[in-house]
Coordinates of C-alpha atoms and ligand atoms in Angstrom, one line a residue:
Chain A
M1 CA 0.0 0.0 0.0
R2 CA 2.9 2.2 0.6
R3 CA 4.0 1.4 -2.9
E4 CA 2.6 2.3 -6.3
D5 CA 0.9 -0.4 -8.1
P6 CA 3.8 -2.4 -9.6
E7 CA 1.6 -3.4 -12.5
I8 CA 2.6 -0.7 -15.0
K9 CA 0.8 -1.9 -18.1
G10 CA -0.7 1.3 -19.5
R11 CA -2.4 2.4 -16.3
P12 CA -3.9 5.8 -16.8
V13 CA -1.8 8.5 -15.2
T14 CA -3.9 10.3 -12.6
Q15 CA -1.4 12.9 -11.4
G16 CA 0.9 15.0 -13.4
A17 CA 4.6 14.3 -12.9
A18 CA 6.1 16.5 -10.3
P19 CA 8.9 18.3 -12.1
V20 CA 10.8 18.4 -8.9
T21 CA 9.5 21.3 -6.9
A22 CA 10.4 21.6 -3.2
T23 CA 6.8 21.6 -1.9
A24 CA 6.1 18.0 -1.4
T25 CA 7.4 18.3 2.2
Q26 CA 5.7 16.1 4.7
D27 CA 6.3 15.5 8.4
E28 CA 7.8 12.2 7.5
A29 CA 10.4 13.6 5.1
V30 CA 13.8 12.5 6.2
L31 CA 15.7 14.3 3.5
Q32 CA 15.0 17.5 1.8
I33 CA 17.0 18.9 -1.0
S34 CA 16.3 22.4 -2.2
D35 CA 17.8 24.2 -5.1
L36 CA 20.9 22.0 -5.2
S37 CA 23.5 22.8 -7.9
V38 CA 26.9 21.3 -8.4
T39 CA 29.4 22.4 -10.9
Y40 CA 32.8 21.1 -11.9
G41 CA 34.6 24.2 -13.3
A42 CA 32.3 25.6 -15.9
R43 CA 30.3 22.3 -16.3
V44 CA 27.0 22.2 -14.5
V45 CA 26.6 18.7 -13.3
L46 CA 23.5 19.2 -11.1
D47 CA 21.2 22.0 -12.0
Q48 CA 18.8 23.2 -9.2
I49 CA 17.6 19.9 -7.9
N50 CA 14.6 19.9 -5.5
L51 CA 13.3 16.8 -3.9
S52 CA 12.3 15.3 -0.7
I53 CA 12.5 11.7 0.5
R54 CA 10.1 10.1 2.9
R55 CA 10.8 7.7 5.8
G56 CA 11.0 4.1 4.7
E57 CA 10.6 4.6 1.0
L58 CA 12.7 2.9 -1.7
V59 CA 13.7 5.4 -4.4
G60 CA 15.5 4.4 -7.6
I61 CA 17.8 6.9 -9.3
I62 CA 18.2 6.3 -12.9
G63 CA 19.6 8.1 -15.9
P64 CA 22.3 7.8 -18.6
N65 CA 26.1 7.7 -17.9
G66 CA 27.4 11.1 -16.8
A67 CA 23.9 12.3 -15.9
G68 CA 24.9 13.2 -12.4
K69 CA 23.5 10.3 -10.4
S70 CA 26.7 9.6 -8.5
T71 CA 27.2 13.3 -8.0
L72 CA 23.7 13.6 -6.5
L73 CA 24.4 10.7 -4.1
R74 CA 27.8 12.1 -3.2
A75 CA 26.3 15.5 -2.5
I76 CA 23.7 13.9 -0.2
A77 CA 26.5 11.9 1.5
G78 CA 28.5 15.0 2.1
L79 CA 31.4 13.9 0.0
L80 CA 31.3 17.0 -2.1
R81 CA 30.2 20.5 -1.4
P82 CA 27.4 21.8 -3.5
D83 CA 27.8 25.2 -5.1
R84 CA 24.3 26.2 -4.2
G85 CA 21.3 24.9 -2.4
T86 CA 20.7 23.0 0.8
I87 CA 20.4 19.4 1.9
R88 CA 18.5 18.9 5.2
F89 CA 18.1 15.8 7.2
A90 CA 15.7 14.6 9.8
R91 CA 17.1 13.1 13.0
A92 CA 17.4 9.4 13.0
H93 CA 14.5 9.2 15.3
G94 CA 12.1 11.6 13.7
G95 CA 11.4 15.3 13.5
T96 CA 11.5 17.7 10.7
P97 CA 14.5 17.8 8.4
R98 CA 16.7 20.2 10.3
A99 CA 19.4 17.9 11.7
S100 CA 23.0 17.7 10.6
R101 CA 24.3 14.9 8.5
A102 CA 25.9 13.1 11.4
Q103 CA 22.6 13.0 13.3
A104 CA 20.8 11.6 10.3
Q105 CA 23.0 8.5 10.3
L106 CA 23.8 7.9 6.6
G107 CA 24.8 4.6 5.2
Y108 CA 26.8 4.8 1.9
V109 CA 27.8 2.1 -0.6
P110 CA 30.2 3.5 -3.2
Q111 CA 30.0 2.7 -6.9
R112 CA 33.2 0.6 -6.7
I113 CA 36.2 0.0 -4.6
E114 CA 39.5 -1.6 -5.4
M115 CA 41.0 -4.2 -3.1
D116 CA 44.3 -6.0 -3.3
P117 CA 43.9 -9.8 -3.1
D118 CA 46.5 -10.0 -0.3
V119 CA 45.0 -7.4 2.0
P120 CA 44.8 -9.2 5.4
L121 CA 41.2 -8.5 6.1
R122 CA 38.2 -10.8 6.2
A123 CA 34.9 -9.8 4.9
C124 CA 33.5 -9.7 8.4
D125 CA 36.3 -7.2 9.4
V126 CA 35.2 -4.9 6.7
V127 CA 31.6 -5.1 7.9
G128 CA 32.9 -4.5 11.4
L129 CA 34.4 -1.2 10.3
G130 CA 30.9 0.0 9.6
F131 CA 30.0 -0.7 13.2
D132 CA 32.9 1.1 15.0
G133 CA 35.5 2.0 12.4
H134 CA 35.0 5.7 13.1
R135 CA 36.1 5.3 16.7
F136 CA 39.6 5.9 17.9
G137 CA 41.6 3.3 19.8
L138 CA 41.9 -0.4 19.3
S139 CA 38.8 -2.5 19.2
W140 CA 38.6 -5.4 21.7
P141 CA 36.5 -8.4 21.0
N142 CA 33.0 -7.6 21.9
A143 CA 29.8 -9.6 21.7
L144 CA 27.6 -6.7 20.7
K145 CA 29.7 -6.0 17.7
R146 CA 30.0 -9.7 16.7
Q147 CA 26.2 -10.1 16.9
A148 CA 25.6 -6.9 14.8
V149 CA 28.1 -8.1 12.2
D150 CA 26.6 -11.6 12.0
R151 CA 23.1 -10.1 11.7
A152 CA 24.2 -7.8 8.9
L153 CA 26.0 -10.6 7.1
A154 CA 22.9 -12.8 7.4
L155 CA 20.7 -10.1 6.1
V156 CA 22.6 -9.8 2.8
E157 CA 23.0 -13.6 2.7
A158 CA 26.8 -13.3 3.0
S159 CA 27.4 -15.4 6.1
E160 CA 29.1 -18.2 4.2
F161 CA 31.9 -15.9 2.9
G162 CA 32.2 -13.8 6.0
Q163 CA 35.5 -15.4 6.9
S164 CA 37.0 -15.1 3.4
L165 CA 39.7 -12.6 2.5
V166 CA 37.9 -9.5 1.2
G167 CA 40.3 -9.0 -1.7
R168 CA 39.4 -12.5 -3.0
L169 CA 35.6 -12.0 -3.1
S170 CA 33.8 -11.8 -6.4
G171 CA 32.3 -8.4 -7.5
G172 CA 28.9 -9.5 -6.4
Q173 CA 30.1 -10.8 -3.0
L174 CA 32.0 -7.7 -2.3
Q175 CA 28.9 -5.6 -3.2
R176 CA 26.9 -7.5 -0.6
I177 CA 29.7 -7.0 2.0
L178 CA 29.6 -3.3 1.4
I179 CA 25.8 -3.3 1.8
A180 CA 26.3 -5.2 5.1
Q181 CA 28.9 -2.6 6.1
A182 CA 26.4 0.2 5.6
L183 CA 23.5 -1.7 7.3
V184 CA 25.5 -2.6 10.4
S185 CA 25.6 1.1 11.4
E186 CA 21.8 1.1 11.4
P187 CA 21.4 4.0 9.1
S188 CA 18.2 5.9 8.7
I189 CA 19.1 6.8 5.1
L190 CA 20.9 4.3 2.9
L191 CA 22.6 5.5 -0.3
L192 CA 23.6 2.9 -2.8
D193 CA 25.6 3.7 -5.9
E194 CA 24.9 1.1 -8.5
P195 CA 24.7 -1.9 -6.2
L196 CA 23.3 -4.1 -9.0
S197 CA 25.9 -3.3 -11.6
S198 CA 28.2 -6.3 -11.1
L199 CA 25.5 -8.8 -10.2
D200 CA 23.9 -11.6 -12.2
L201 CA 20.1 -11.6 -12.4
R202 CA 19.7 -13.8 -9.4
S203 CA 22.0 -11.8 -7.2
A204 CA 20.5 -8.6 -8.4
D205 CA 17.1 -9.9 -7.4
A206 CA 18.5 -10.9 -4.0
V207 CA 19.8 -7.4 -3.4
V208 CA 16.5 -5.9 -4.5
S209 CA 14.7 -8.1 -2.0
I210 CA 17.2 -7.0 0.7
V211 CA 16.7 -3.3 0.1
D212 CA 12.9 -3.9 -0.2
R213 CA 13.0 -5.4 3.3
V214 CA 15.3 -2.7 4.7
A215 CA 13.0 0.0 3.4
H216 CA 9.6 -1.4 3.9
Q217 CA 10.1 -3.4 7.1
S218 CA 12.9 -1.5 8.9
G219 CA 11.7 2.0 7.8
V220 CA 15.1 3.0 6.3
S221 CA 14.9 5.4 3.4
V222 CA 16.8 3.9 0.5
L223 CA 18.2 5.8 -2.5
L224 CA 19.5 3.4 -5.1
V225 CA 21.3 4.3 -8.3
T226 CA 20.8 1.9 -11.2
H227 CA 21.1 1.9 -15.0
D228 CA 18.2 -0.4 -15.4
M229 CA 15.0 0.3 -13.6
N230 CA 13.4 -3.1 -14.4
P231 CA 14.9 -5.2 -11.6
L232 CA 13.6 -2.5 -9.2
L233 CA 10.1 -2.2 -10.5
R234 CA 8.6 -4.6 -8.0
A235 CA 10.0 -2.9 -5.0
M236 CA 10.5 0.7 -5.9
D237 CA 8.2 3.4 -4.4
R238 CA 9.3 6.3 -6.5
I239 CA 11.9 7.0 -9.1
I240 CA 14.3 9.9 -9.7
Y241 CA 15.1 10.3 -13.3
V242 CA 18.3 12.2 -13.9
V243 CA 19.3 13.5 -17.3
N244 CA 21.9 16.2 -17.9
G245 CA 21.9 17.3 -14.3
R246 CA 18.2 17.8 -14.1
A247 CA 15.9 15.5 -12.2
V248 CA 12.2 14.5 -12.0
I249 CA 10.8 12.5 -9.1
G250 CA 7.6 10.6 -8.9
S251 CA 6.1 7.2 -9.3
V252 CA 7.2 5.2 -12.3
D253 CA 3.9 5.9 -14.0
E254 CA 4.3 9.6 -13.4
V255 CA 7.8 9.9 -14.5
V256 CA 8.5 7.3 -17.1
R257 CA 6.3 8.9 -19.7
P258 CA 7.3 10.3 -23.1
E259 CA 6.2 13.9 -22.3
V260 CA 8.2 14.0 -19.1
L261 CA 11.3 12.3 -20.5
K262 CA 11.2 14.5 -23.6
S263 CA 11.4 17.6 -21.3
L264 CA 14.5 16.0 -19.7
Y265 CA 16.3 14.7 -22.8
G266 CA 15.2 17.5 -25.0
Y267 CA 14.2 15.2 -27.8
D268 CA 11.5 12.6 -28.4
V269 CA 11.7 9.3 -26.6
D270 CA 9.3 6.5 -26.5
V271 CA 8.4 4.4 -23.5
V272 CA 7.8 0.8 -24.5
R273 CA 6.3 -1.6 -22.0
V274 CA 6.7 -5.3 -22.8
R275 CA 6.2 -8.3 -20.5
G276 CA 6.3 -6.1 -17.4
R277 CA 9.5 -4.4 -18.5
I278 CA 10.0 -0.8 -19.4
L279 CA 12.3 0.3 -22.2
V280 CA 13.1 3.9 -22.9
V281 CA 13.9 4.2 -26.6
G282 CA 15.2 7.4 -28.2
D283 CA 14.7 8.9 -31.6
E284 CA 16.5 7.2 -34.4
E285 CA 18.9 10.1 -34.4
Y286 CA 19.7 9.8 -30.7
G287 CA 18.5 6.3 -30.5
D288 CA 21.9 4.9 -29.7
E289 CA 22.3 7.0 -26.6
A290 CA 18.9 6.2 -25.1
N291 CA 19.1 2.6 -26.1
R292 CA 22.5 2.1 -24.7
F293 CA 21.5 3.1 -21.2
H294 CA 18.0 2.0 -20.8
H295 CA 17.4 -0.8 -23.2
H296 CA 18.2 -4.2 -21.7
A297 CA 17.0 -7.1 -23.7
P298 CA 15.2 -9.5 -21.4
Chain B
M1 CA 83.3 -24.6 19.6
G2 CA 82.9 -25.5 16.0
F3 CA 79.8 -24.2 14.1
W4 CA 78.0 -22.9 17.2
H5 CA 80.2 -19.9 17.6
V6 CA 78.3 -18.5 14.7
L7 CA 75.0 -18.5 16.6
W8 CA 76.4 -17.8 20.0
P9 CA 79.7 -16.0 19.5
T10 CA 81.9 -15.5 22.5
G11 CA 81.5 -12.2 24.3
L12 CA 78.3 -11.3 22.4
F13 CA 76.5 -9.7 25.3
S14 CA 79.5 -8.3 27.1
N15 CA 80.1 -6.0 24.1
A16 CA 78.4 -2.6 24.7
A17 CA 77.9 -1.9 21.0
V18 CA 76.2 -5.2 20.5
V19 CA 73.9 -4.7 23.4
T20 CA 72.9 -1.3 22.1
A21 CA 72.4 -2.8 18.6
F22 CA 70.1 -5.4 20.1
R23 CA 68.0 -2.9 21.9
I24 CA 67.7 -0.4 19.0
G25 CA 67.3 -3.1 16.4
S26 CA 64.4 -4.7 18.3
A27 CA 62.6 -1.5 18.8
V28 CA 63.0 -0.5 15.2
A29 CA 61.9 -4.0 14.0
V30 CA 58.7 -3.8 16.1
V31 CA 57.6 -0.4 14.9
N32 CA 58.4 -1.2 11.3
A33 CA 56.4 -4.4 11.5
V34 CA 53.3 -2.6 12.7
V35 CA 53.6 0.4 10.4
G36 CA 54.5 -2.0 7.5
V37 CA 51.3 -3.9 7.6
F38 CA 49.4 -0.6 7.2
V39 CA 51.8 0.4 4.4
V40 CA 50.9 -2.9 2.6
I41 CA 47.2 -2.4 3.1
R42 CA 47.4 1.2 1.9
G43 CA 49.7 0.5 -1.0
Q44 CA 52.1 3.1 0.3
A45 CA 55.4 1.1 -0.3
F46 CA 56.7 3.7 -2.6
S47 CA 56.2 6.5 -0.1
G48 CA 58.0 4.4 2.5
H49 CA 60.9 3.7 0.2
A50 CA 61.2 7.3 -0.8
L51 CA 61.2 8.5 2.9
G52 CA 64.1 6.2 3.5
D53 CA 66.0 7.6 0.5
V54 CA 65.4 11.2 1.4
G55 CA 66.7 10.3 4.9
A56 CA 70.2 10.1 3.4
T57 CA 70.0 13.8 2.6
G58 CA 69.1 14.6 6.2
A59 CA 71.8 12.4 7.6
A60 CA 74.4 13.8 5.3
G61 CA 73.3 17.3 6.2
A62 CA 73.5 16.3 9.9
Y63 CA 77.0 15.0 9.4
L64 CA 78.1 18.2 7.8
A65 CA 76.5 20.2 10.6
G66 CA 78.1 17.9 13.2
I67 CA 74.9 16.6 14.8
T68 CA 73.6 13.0 15.3
A69 CA 72.5 11.2 12.2
L70 CA 69.0 10.3 13.6
W71 CA 68.0 13.9 13.8
G72 CA 69.0 14.4 10.2
F73 CA 67.1 11.4 9.1
L74 CA 64.0 12.5 11.0
A75 CA 64.1 16.1 9.8
A76 CA 64.4 15.1 6.2
G77 CA 61.7 12.4 6.6
F78 CA 59.2 14.8 8.3
S79 CA 59.6 17.6 5.8
S80 CA 59.3 15.2 2.8
G81 CA 56.5 13.3 4.4
M82 CA 54.5 16.4 4.9
A83 CA 55.3 17.7 1.4
I84 CA 54.1 14.3 0.0
E85 CA 50.9 14.4 2.0
S86 CA 50.0 17.9 1.1
L87 CA 50.8 17.5 -2.6
G88 CA 49.0 14.3 -3.3
H89 CA 45.7 12.9 -2.0
R90 CA 45.0 10.0 -4.2
V91 CA 47.3 7.0 -4.6
R92 CA 48.3 8.1 -8.1
E93 CA 48.8 11.7 -7.2
R94 CA 50.7 10.6 -4.1
D95 CA 53.1 8.5 -6.2
V96 CA 53.8 11.4 -8.5
A97 CA 54.2 13.8 -5.6
T98 CA 56.5 11.3 -4.0
G99 CA 58.6 11.1 -7.1
V100 CA 59.0 14.8 -7.4
V101 CA 60.0 15.3 -3.7
L102 CA 62.3 12.3 -3.9
A103 CA 64.2 13.5 -6.9
F104 CA 64.8 16.9 -5.3
M105 CA 66.0 15.4 -2.1
L106 CA 68.3 13.0 -3.8
G107 CA 69.8 15.9 -5.7
L108 CA 70.4 17.6 -2.5
S109 CA 72.0 14.5 -1.0
A110 CA 74.4 14.3 -4.0
L111 CA 75.5 17.8 -3.1
F112 CA 75.9 17.0 0.6
L113 CA 77.8 13.8 0.0
Y114 CA 80.1 15.6 -2.4
L115 CA 80.7 18.3 0.3
I116 CA 81.4 15.6 2.9
S117 CA 84.1 14.0 0.7
A118 CA 85.5 17.3 -0.4
L119 CA 85.6 18.9 3.0
T120 CA 86.4 16.1 5.4
E121 CA 88.9 13.3 5.7
T122 CA 86.4 10.5 6.4
S123 CA 85.4 8.1 3.7
G124 CA 83.2 5.9 5.9
A125 CA 80.4 8.5 6.5
P126 CA 78.6 8.2 3.2
I127 CA 78.7 4.4 3.4
A128 CA 77.3 4.5 6.9
I129 CA 74.5 6.8 5.9
L130 CA 73.5 4.8 2.9
F131 CA 74.0 1.3 4.2
G132 CA 73.7 1.6 8.0
S133 CA 76.0 1.3 10.9
L134 CA 74.1 -0.1 13.8
F135 CA 77.3 -1.0 15.7
T136 CA 78.4 2.6 15.7
V137 CA 75.2 4.1 17.1
A138 CA 76.0 5.8 20.4
P139 CA 74.4 4.0 23.4
G140 CA 72.9 7.4 24.4
M141 CA 70.6 7.1 21.4
T142 CA 68.8 4.0 22.8
G143 CA 66.5 6.1 25.0
Y144 CA 65.5 8.4 22.1
V145 CA 64.8 5.4 19.7
L146 CA 62.8 3.6 22.3
G147 CA 60.8 6.8 23.1
L148 CA 60.1 7.5 19.4
S149 CA 59.1 3.9 18.8
L150 CA 56.7 3.9 21.7
S151 CA 55.2 7.2 20.6
A152 CA 54.7 5.9 17.1
L153 CA 53.0 2.7 18.4
L154 CA 50.8 4.7 20.7
L155 CA 49.8 7.0 17.8
L156 CA 49.0 3.9 15.6
G157 CA 47.0 2.4 18.4
I158 CA 44.9 5.5 18.7
I159 CA 44.2 5.9 14.9
F160 CA 44.0 2.1 14.3
R161 CA 40.3 1.8 13.4
P162 CA 39.8 5.0 11.5
L163 CA 43.0 4.4 9.6
L164 CA 41.9 0.9 8.6
F165 CA 38.5 2.2 7.7
S166 CA 39.8 5.0 5.5
S167 CA 42.4 2.7 3.9
V168 CA 39.8 0.2 2.9
T169 CA 36.7 2.2 2.1
P170 CA 37.8 5.9 2.2
D171 CA 34.4 7.4 1.0
V172 CA 32.4 5.3 3.4
A173 CA 34.8 6.3 6.2
R174 CA 34.3 10.0 5.3
V175 CA 30.5 9.6 5.4
R176 CA 30.9 8.1 8.9
G177 CA 32.8 11.2 10.0
V178 CA 36.4 10.0 9.6
S179 CA 38.8 12.6 8.1
P180 CA 41.0 10.6 5.8
R181 CA 43.3 13.6 5.5
L182 CA 43.9 13.9 9.2
V183 CA 44.3 10.1 9.7
G184 CA 46.6 9.9 6.6
L185 CA 48.7 12.7 8.0
L186 CA 49.0 11.1 11.4
F187 CA 49.9 7.8 9.8
M188 CA 52.6 9.6 7.8
V189 CA 54.1 10.7 11.1
S190 CA 54.4 7.2 12.3
L191 CA 55.7 6.1 8.9
V192 CA 58.4 8.7 9.0
V193 CA 59.5 7.6 12.5
A194 CA 59.6 3.9 11.5
V195 CA 61.5 4.5 8.3
E196 CA 64.0 6.9 9.6
E197 CA 64.7 4.8 12.7
S198 CA 65.2 1.9 10.3
A199 CA 67.6 4.0 8.3
L200 CA 69.8 4.1 11.4
V201 CA 69.9 0.3 11.5
V202 CA 70.2 -0.8 7.9
G203 CA 70.9 2.5 6.2
A204 CA 68.9 5.0 4.1
L205 CA 68.9 2.9 1.0
L206 CA 67.7 -0.3 2.7
S207 CA 65.4 1.2 5.3
T208 CA 62.4 -0.4 3.8
A209 CA 63.9 -3.9 4.3
L210 CA 62.4 -3.9 7.8
L211 CA 59.3 -2.0 6.8
I212 CA 58.1 -4.0 3.7
G213 CA 59.8 -7.3 4.2
P214 CA 58.2 -8.7 7.4
A215 CA 54.8 -7.1 6.6
A216 CA 54.7 -8.6 3.1
I217 CA 55.5 -12.0 4.4
A218 CA 53.1 -11.7 7.3
T219 CA 50.1 -10.4 5.2
K220 CA 50.6 -13.4 3.0
L221 CA 50.3 -15.7 5.9
S222 CA 47.4 -14.2 7.9
R223 CA 43.9 -12.9 7.5
Q224 CA 43.7 -10.2 10.1
P225 CA 45.6 -7.0 10.6
L226 CA 46.5 -7.6 14.2
T227 CA 47.8 -11.2 13.6
S228 CA 49.7 -9.9 10.6
M229 CA 51.3 -7.3 12.8
A230 CA 52.2 -9.8 15.5
L231 CA 53.7 -12.1 12.9
A232 CA 55.6 -9.3 11.2
M233 CA 57.0 -8.3 14.6
A234 CA 58.3 -11.8 15.1
I235 CA 59.8 -12.0 11.7
G236 CA 61.4 -8.6 11.9
V237 CA 62.8 -9.0 15.4
F238 CA 64.1 -12.5 14.6
T239 CA 65.8 -11.4 11.4
T240 CA 67.4 -8.4 13.1
W241 CA 68.8 -10.5 15.9
L242 CA 70.2 -13.0 13.6
G243 CA 71.6 -10.3 11.4
I244 CA 73.3 -8.7 14.5
I245 CA 74.7 -12.0 15.6
L246 CA 76.1 -12.8 12.1
A247 CA 77.5 -9.3 11.7
Y248 CA 79.2 -9.6 15.0
D249 CA 80.6 -13.0 14.1
S250 CA 81.8 -11.7 10.8
F251 CA 84.5 -9.8 12.6
L252 CA 86.3 -13.1 12.5
W253 CA 85.6 -13.6 8.8
P254 CA 88.0 -12.3 6.1
P255 CA 89.0 -9.5 5.9
L256 CA 89.7 -10.1 9.6
N257 CA 88.5 -7.6 12.2
R258 CA 86.5 -5.4 9.8
G259 CA 83.0 -7.0 10.1
W260 CA 80.6 -7.3 7.2
P261 CA 77.7 -4.8 6.9
I262 CA 74.8 -5.8 9.1
S263 CA 72.3 -4.7 6.4
F264 CA 73.7 -7.4 4.1
F265 CA 72.7 -10.0 6.6
I266 CA 69.3 -8.5 7.4
T267 CA 68.3 -8.1 3.8
S268 CA 69.5 -11.5 2.8
L269 CA 67.6 -13.2 5.6
M270 CA 64.5 -11.2 4.6
L271 CA 64.8 -12.3 1.0
L272 CA 65.3 -15.9 2.1
S273 CA 62.1 -15.8 4.3
Y274 CA 60.1 -14.1 1.6
L275 CA 61.2 -16.7 -1.0
T276 CA 60.4 -19.5 1.4
V277 CA 56.9 -18.2 2.0
Q278 CA 56.4 -17.6 -1.7
I279 CA 57.5 -21.1 -2.6
A280 CA 55.4 -22.6 0.2
S281 CA 52.3 -20.7 -0.8
G282 CA 52.9 -21.6 -4.4
R283 CA 53.2 -25.3 -3.4
Q284 CA 50.0 -24.9 -1.4
R285 CA 48.2 -23.5 -4.5
R286 CA 49.6 -26.3 -6.6
S287 CA 48.5 -28.9 -4.2
N288 CA 45.0 -27.3 -4.2
A289 CA 45.0 -27.5 -7.9
A290 CA 46.2 -31.1 -7.7
T291 CA 43.4 -31.9 -5.3
A292 CA 41.0 -30.4 -7.7
L293 CA 42.4 -32.5 -10.5
T294 CA 42.2 -35.6 -8.4
D295 CA 38.6 -34.8 -7.6
F296 CA 38.0 -34.4 -11.3
G297 CA 39.8 -37.6 -11.9
N298 CA 37.5 -39.4 -9.3
L299 CA 34.5 -37.8 -10.9
S300 CA 35.4 -39.1 -14.3
T301 CA 36.2 -42.6 -12.9
E302 CA 32.9 -42.6 -11.2
R303 CA 31.3 -41.6 -14.4
E304 CA 33.1 -44.3 -16.3
A305 CA 31.9 -46.8 -13.7
W306 CA 28.4 -45.5 -14.1
W307 CA 28.6 -45.8 -17.8
Ligands
ATP1 N1 35.8 15.1 -10.0 C1 35.2 15.5 -11.2 N2 35.7 16.4 -11.9 C2 35.2 16.9 -13.1 N3 34.0 16.4 -13.6 C3 33.5 15.4 -12.9 C4 34.0 14.9 -11.7 N4 33.2 13.9 -11.3 C5 32.2 13.8 -12.2 N5 32.4 14.7 -13.1 C6 31.5 14.9 -14.3 O1 30.2 15.0 -13.8 C7 29.2 14.4 -14.6 C8 28.3 13.5 -13.8 O2 29.1 12.5 -13.2 P1 28.4 11.3 -12.3 O3 29.5 10.5 -11.9 O4 27.6 12.0 -11.3 O5 27.6 10.6 -13.4 P2 26.7 9.3 -13.2 O6 25.3 9.7 -13.6 O7 26.9 8.7 -11.9 O8 27.3 8.4 -14.4 P3 27.5 6.8 -14.4 O9 26.2 6.2 -14.8 O10 28.5 6.6 -15.5 O11 28.0 6.4 -13.1 C9 30.0 13.6 -15.6 O12 29.9 14.3 -16.9 C10 31.4 13.6 -15.2 O13 32.3 13.8 -16.2
MG2 MG1 27.8 6.9 -11.2

């Protein structure tokens, strides 16, 4: 009920898309972004983004390469300083979005990390860093931490390789360890940068189920960047569609429509729905670009 | 006495220089083992090596100025370490920054070494700076070396978790409130102490022998940072002791009463241990492969039987 109807077959759109205006603030908003702009030199990477995220919702961020998805996530995470605009957070335990980033308790899973195969660290040690890695001093063996780590590993179905050397994990296994590292800190907002990108279909599905549970059972707000919205359709509440630094937020039905996408891309695109999948296909002239990023043959 | 005089030479512990060497060598080996494991995890071996090399400049300068080599080592190490940290943040940048700083400092050391040979009578000083002279370290230095080592270990103990966190997943650590710049800077301080102390023992050129060697071996053999560190300590201390004993004994080797350089023994022992571990782990891998092959063989036999 929290979610939009996952059946997206040509359902009539009742509301207009919200071309990202700040007003949708509710009491339950945990994150509110107003007028956010980020530039690299002369290049505008994010252009006056306004959006607000509610408690316990799962939001997909999609868009072509270089659209600014990672930049948006990094700005929210505080990893880069925006040129303009504000990002406000609610305290982990409620209240209006006025708290600082630290009080909000963010979990962040980067797009990729590199790890030497000989690094003397087990996967569970990496998860443990999410628990108390920010504290000074040595860590002594402690039952609370061990339980939290075990729980996080179990949640992402990674218990069986918790003792493996982290540098020798496969891409998909490492991805799950990083998700566990973020979860073990009990974040109220979880930011995931392309957690599905190095996963096969089955593992991607498993990760979607995990974030589904985290958002809809534990009440964590999840922002998840992905190139392909289709694996997320069954779990996603809303979608942020980013193109050329501009963004639209709304339900899939509100956003993934030719009129809305045309205003983002600046040229005609078609939205094709086949067998419960959504493909965004560009004009012949631009077709390549749109196809490359959103067309994934089933 | 026969062969045993090599491992237990007469008068070993009644020789003041040897006792000092044991004390300083052990402290240096311990610090380098601990710092070295982080160097391996952070991929900072090049910085470590460069800090040793630039130490030569400092020690040569100290010799010219008539002060103790250790202070020269440390001064050059700290200034270069801070320059490297402030010039380069990412691994690639850091390596480039390190290269630039290293080249300049080596140029300076060429000048200093030239001045030493032109202005003074001694020919031994450059060799001592470059290749170490543990037996000639004044006993009065022991206290300083122990104090520095303890401070470096204490510092590492304090930053242990944030340092590990920001070495493994820097962005995640930042989001959790760790400052990788601060932690990196503090680590650089302990790295400088480790490397420059080590330069005193095995010389500026070989100072990474005690830093990288034991840590590289230990990280291959263990799965956790703390056990790696303990193992690296054991390897480092053992190698240093054996090196000291052999070097002491070599006073009886030709050319008589001169003594071979201690660094030769330490680095050779290190290479030997490293090769042993490499070969052992290679054999392990091969035997795993062999097991897999055997399994496969069994499988096909079973299949044949089934057919
Ligand atoms: N540090 C940087 N310096 C300069 N430009 C940058 C920097 N980081 C990103 N950019 C530029 O900002 C734009 C947006 O980058 P961003 O990484 O946010 O894209 P993205 O949507 O995450 O793409 P992808 O799908 O490939 O991950 C790109 O054009 C990129 O070239
Ligand atoms: Mg990206």
